[in-house]
Amino acid sequence: MRFISTRGQSPALGFSDAVATGLAPDGGLFLPETLPSFANDLKRFEKLSYPELCFEFLKVFATDIPQETLRAIIAKSYTTFSHPDIAPLKQLSEKLHVLELFHGPTLAFKDFALQLLGNLYEYQCRTRGETINVLGATSGDTGSAAIHGLLGKPGTAIFILYPDGRTSPLQERQMACTGAANVFALAIDGTFDDAQNALKDVFGDQDFRKQFRLSAVNSINLARVLAQCVYYLSAFLRLPAAQREEAEFVVPTGNFGNVLAGWMLQKMGVPIRGFRVATNQNDILYRLFTTGEYAVSDVRASLAPSMDIQVASNFERFLYFNVGRDGAKVREVMQTFKTTGRYTFANFDKDSFDASRCTDAEIPGIIKDVYRKYGYIADPHTACGFKDIKTDRPSVILSTASPAKFPETIIKAIGTEPTHPSLEVLKAKPLVKHKIVADPATIKAFIREHAVR
């Protein structure tokens, strides 16, 4: 299978090259040239384990990796998860379910893709005899998951930009307390969007990118989105048969990658009814799906920091399909947005998406209410998914992070401190971070000094 850029000005690549490249040279994002259909495979998928299901799905895309090698890479990637179901589906009431995505090594949904991506990078370094330098930006969970996917792997170095003081203390410790020589936690003054913009500028320097064999771990990387499709498929198959085609998936999201994965799976023949984009008070996606205007506003630090984003990178992939796969139109929209900070769609087709918005003032009350009704502790991001939950249809709320990563908010809401052994260990380790300006030239200078060659 070949992969093309949303902006239509880069050559099509195979899976491994698209993964290694990350961001397309024309500034676009890679997508499959054609979307396969899994409509006729659902019955045979029902009894597969999570790693087996992941293999059956990804082998359709990763056609340049020998199947037994791919199977082994996938199997290795999910040995680090603590729950036997990998992504357990918990039933809270007759029609309400929670898909727990926080049983990986960093206790967040990003582990599903980044454990796999780390092992894909290791495979590529070994088979191609090359090193790779990985650059990412994070609002909280991506950075720690990416780092833990590459910890100590030979031939790799990883550089993660994050907004200093705008992640939770434990999220920062997961990035800056590893002690690994190939890990660099880069704390910037500013917001996630500042980090993401600088990252894109660095990747835009094609000579620098090629010289240092730079790759991306953000959800701009195609492998991230494809890997995340699998937990939607797993959840769909474990719902009661009578509820499957009526279920709405409710997805706390900031960068749009998590919910985009489910939507793409729907376009591959899996009959999911629809999706609700659950934002926090940084609500660019809520405004988009309710008004048709995509417009930046100031990022406000929140109790759900992983969603403190105003520029949702993965929206470009949805846009590509929304405008009839017209690369020129995508370029026009994205250039207007970059120049003016807004784009108004005259006839915006929101497809099967709905949206909700949750403020900081509401989050503790929602956590308390969910705990009282169901005895379930939701982290602040998951709490946003419980806002305006519909009772007339089956719903699956994606629980994106362990509540143990946000103890202050949970204590305030229910008076109980959630803990996790891996986080307790971090509290005693030294914090090693590099303060850096979110400027492409400064970031490139740091990479030159510390890159693996």
XYZ file of C-alpha atoms in Angstrom, residues 73-296:
224
model
C 6.792 -6.337 16.585
C 3.127 -6.041 17.564
C 3.316 -8.849 20.111
C 6.346 -7.215 21.750
C 4.601 -3.828 21.854
C 1.722 -5.007 24.014
C 3.703 -7.047 26.539
C 4.219 -3.800 28.464
C 0.492 -3.426 29.268
C -0.708 -4.431 32.726
C -4.289 -5.495 31.922
C -4.875 -8.852 30.190
C -7.442 -7.263 27.848
C -4.981 -4.467 26.925
C -7.946 -2.100 26.340
C -10.695 -3.291 28.732
C -14.285 -2.195 28.070
C -16.057 -1.542 31.367
C -19.838 -1.355 31.613
C -21.138 1.305 34.013
C -24.831 0.921 33.164
C -26.983 -0.811 30.557
C -25.960 1.610 27.804
C -22.892 3.349 29.212
C -19.407 1.913 28.747
C -15.887 3.170 29.412
C -12.989 2.075 27.224
C -9.917 2.142 29.483
C -6.830 3.133 27.544
C -4.433 3.753 30.410
C -2.947 0.341 31.215
C 0.292 0.900 29.299
C 3.649 1.905 30.798
C 2.892 5.650 31.009
C -0.778 5.234 31.978
C -2.245 7.055 28.952
C -3.794 6.155 25.608
C -0.706 7.325 23.718
C 1.059 4.096 24.760
C -1.026 2.089 22.277
C 0.640 3.748 19.316
C 3.979 4.772 20.771
C 5.063 1.414 22.130
C 4.449 0.125 18.603
C 6.142 3.087 16.928
C 9.214 2.708 19.117
C 9.557 -0.910 18.058
C 9.019 0.011 14.395
C 11.819 2.564 14.668
C 14.084 -0.039 16.274
C 13.319 -2.456 13.432
C 14.081 0.204 10.816
C 17.398 1.144 12.458
C 18.435 -2.500 12.559
C 17.416 -3.456 9.013
C 18.590 -0.261 7.319
C 21.762 0.176 9.359
C 20.807 3.782 10.080
C 20.285 5.914 13.164
C 17.177 8.026 13.767
C 16.511 11.195 15.740
C 12.943 11.606 16.878
C 11.384 15.005 17.538
C 7.993 15.561 19.141
C 5.891 18.181 20.886
C 3.523 17.345 23.711
C 0.808 18.875 25.845
C 1.306 16.113 28.403
C 0.942 12.440 27.542
C 2.469 12.094 24.061
C 5.933 13.022 25.275
C 6.149 10.487 28.070
C 4.661 7.722 25.916
C 7.073 8.467 23.064
C 10.030 8.524 25.428
C 9.062 5.208 26.981
C 8.680 3.706 23.524
C 12.323 4.539 22.735
C 14.055 4.269 26.126
C 17.584 2.991 25.598
C 16.899 1.703 22.064
C 20.173 1.588 20.093
C 20.569 4.022 17.225
C 17.912 6.421 18.497
C 17.663 9.740 20.284
C 14.422 11.481 21.228
C 13.775 15.191 21.748
C 10.435 16.211 23.286
C 9.256 19.826 23.451
C 6.685 20.652 26.120
C 5.248 23.832 27.693
C 7.049 24.410 30.979
C 4.605 24.521 33.903
C 1.617 23.543 31.751
C 1.732 19.768 32.177
C 0.891 18.001 35.408
C 3.913 17.460 37.707
C 3.707 13.698 37.191
C 3.457 14.025 33.419
C 6.656 16.082 33.505
C 8.399 13.538 35.732
C 7.554 10.752 33.278
C 9.517 12.702 30.661
C 12.344 14.175 32.708
C 13.187 11.445 35.247
C 14.053 8.481 33.001
C 17.834 8.689 33.404
C 18.206 7.445 29.805
C 21.077 8.922 27.807
C 19.057 9.047 24.570
C 16.189 11.129 26.046
C 16.009 14.940 26.033
C 13.071 16.707 27.692
C 12.971 20.268 26.316
C 10.883 22.697 28.400
C 9.769 25.812 26.535
C 8.178 29.051 27.703
C 4.788 29.213 26.020
C 2.065 26.796 24.971
C 1.847 23.452 23.203
C 0.906 25.295 20.019
C 4.158 27.267 20.232
C 6.061 23.971 20.504
C 4.093 22.394 17.652
C 4.664 25.383 15.357
C 8.401 25.332 16.028
C 8.492 21.588 15.397
C 6.792 21.992 12.011
C 9.301 24.677 11.035
C 12.193 22.373 11.953
C 10.695 19.602 9.829
C 10.248 22.122 7.018
C 14.042 22.409 6.691
C 14.519 19.446 4.368
C 18.328 19.535 4.392
C 18.459 19.501 8.205
C 15.816 16.816 8.352
C 17.735 14.540 5.994
C 21.111 15.219 7.612
C 19.899 14.114 11.034
C 17.365 11.496 9.841
C 14.626 13.305 11.737
C 11.265 11.663 12.362
C 8.081 12.676 14.179
C 6.201 10.939 16.987
C 3.259 13.317 17.221
C -0.054 12.152 15.828
C 1.062 13.758 12.578
C 2.819 10.371 12.174
C 0.620 8.008 10.200
C 1.495 4.993 12.372
C 0.030 6.755 15.418
C -3.416 7.090 13.874
C -3.495 3.578 12.384
C -2.481 1.961 15.675
C -5.238 3.870 17.471
C -7.869 2.576 15.032
C -7.438 -0.850 16.602
C -8.826 -0.043 20.051
C -12.003 1.311 18.455
C -12.316 -1.924 16.526
C -11.684 -3.956 19.685
C -14.311 -2.004 21.636
C -16.873 -2.238 18.836
C -16.496 -6.026 18.727
C -16.907 -6.378 22.508
C -20.082 -4.333 22.752
C -23.358 -6.302 22.998
C -24.337 -7.153 19.417
C -27.594 -5.193 19.701
C -25.716 -2.018 20.698
C -22.837 -2.005 18.228
C -24.333 -0.049 15.365
C -26.166 2.358 17.689
C -23.185 3.289 19.835
C -21.655 6.742 19.922
C -17.962 6.971 20.843
C -17.245 9.953 23.090
C -13.639 11.082 22.769
C -11.794 13.644 24.923
C -9.540 15.317 22.383
C -7.373 18.337 21.710
C -5.255 17.518 18.663
C -8.048 15.525 16.923
C -5.840 12.458 16.343
C -7.629 10.171 18.797
C -11.114 10.747 17.422
C -9.868 10.833 13.822
C -8.677 7.222 14.226
C -12.220 6.102 15.066
C -13.692 8.105 12.203
C -11.232 6.578 9.732
C -12.183 3.109 10.970
C -15.814 3.991 10.295
C -14.821 4.887 6.718
C -13.211 1.456 6.446
C -16.566 -0.274 6.762
C -16.976 -0.619 10.550
C -20.570 0.581 11.188
C -20.005 2.963 14.106
C -22.917 5.385 14.458
C -20.914 8.486 15.293
C -18.461 10.358 17.470
C -18.623 13.163 19.984
C -15.593 15.406 20.238
C -15.347 16.259 23.953
C -13.179 19.351 24.464
C -12.108 21.188 27.577
C -12.274 24.979 27.798
C -9.789 25.224 24.901
C -12.634 24.561 22.541
C -11.541 25.209 18.946
C -12.988 21.842 17.864
C -16.272 22.422 19.697
C -16.606 25.755 17.920
C -15.736 24.184 14.572
C -18.366 21.453 14.808
C -21.076 23.764 16.122
C -20.466 26.874 13.988
C -18.317 25.829 11.008
C -15.610 28.320 11.989
C -12.082 27.104 12.670
C -10.525 29.939 14.651
C -7.639 30.201 17.088
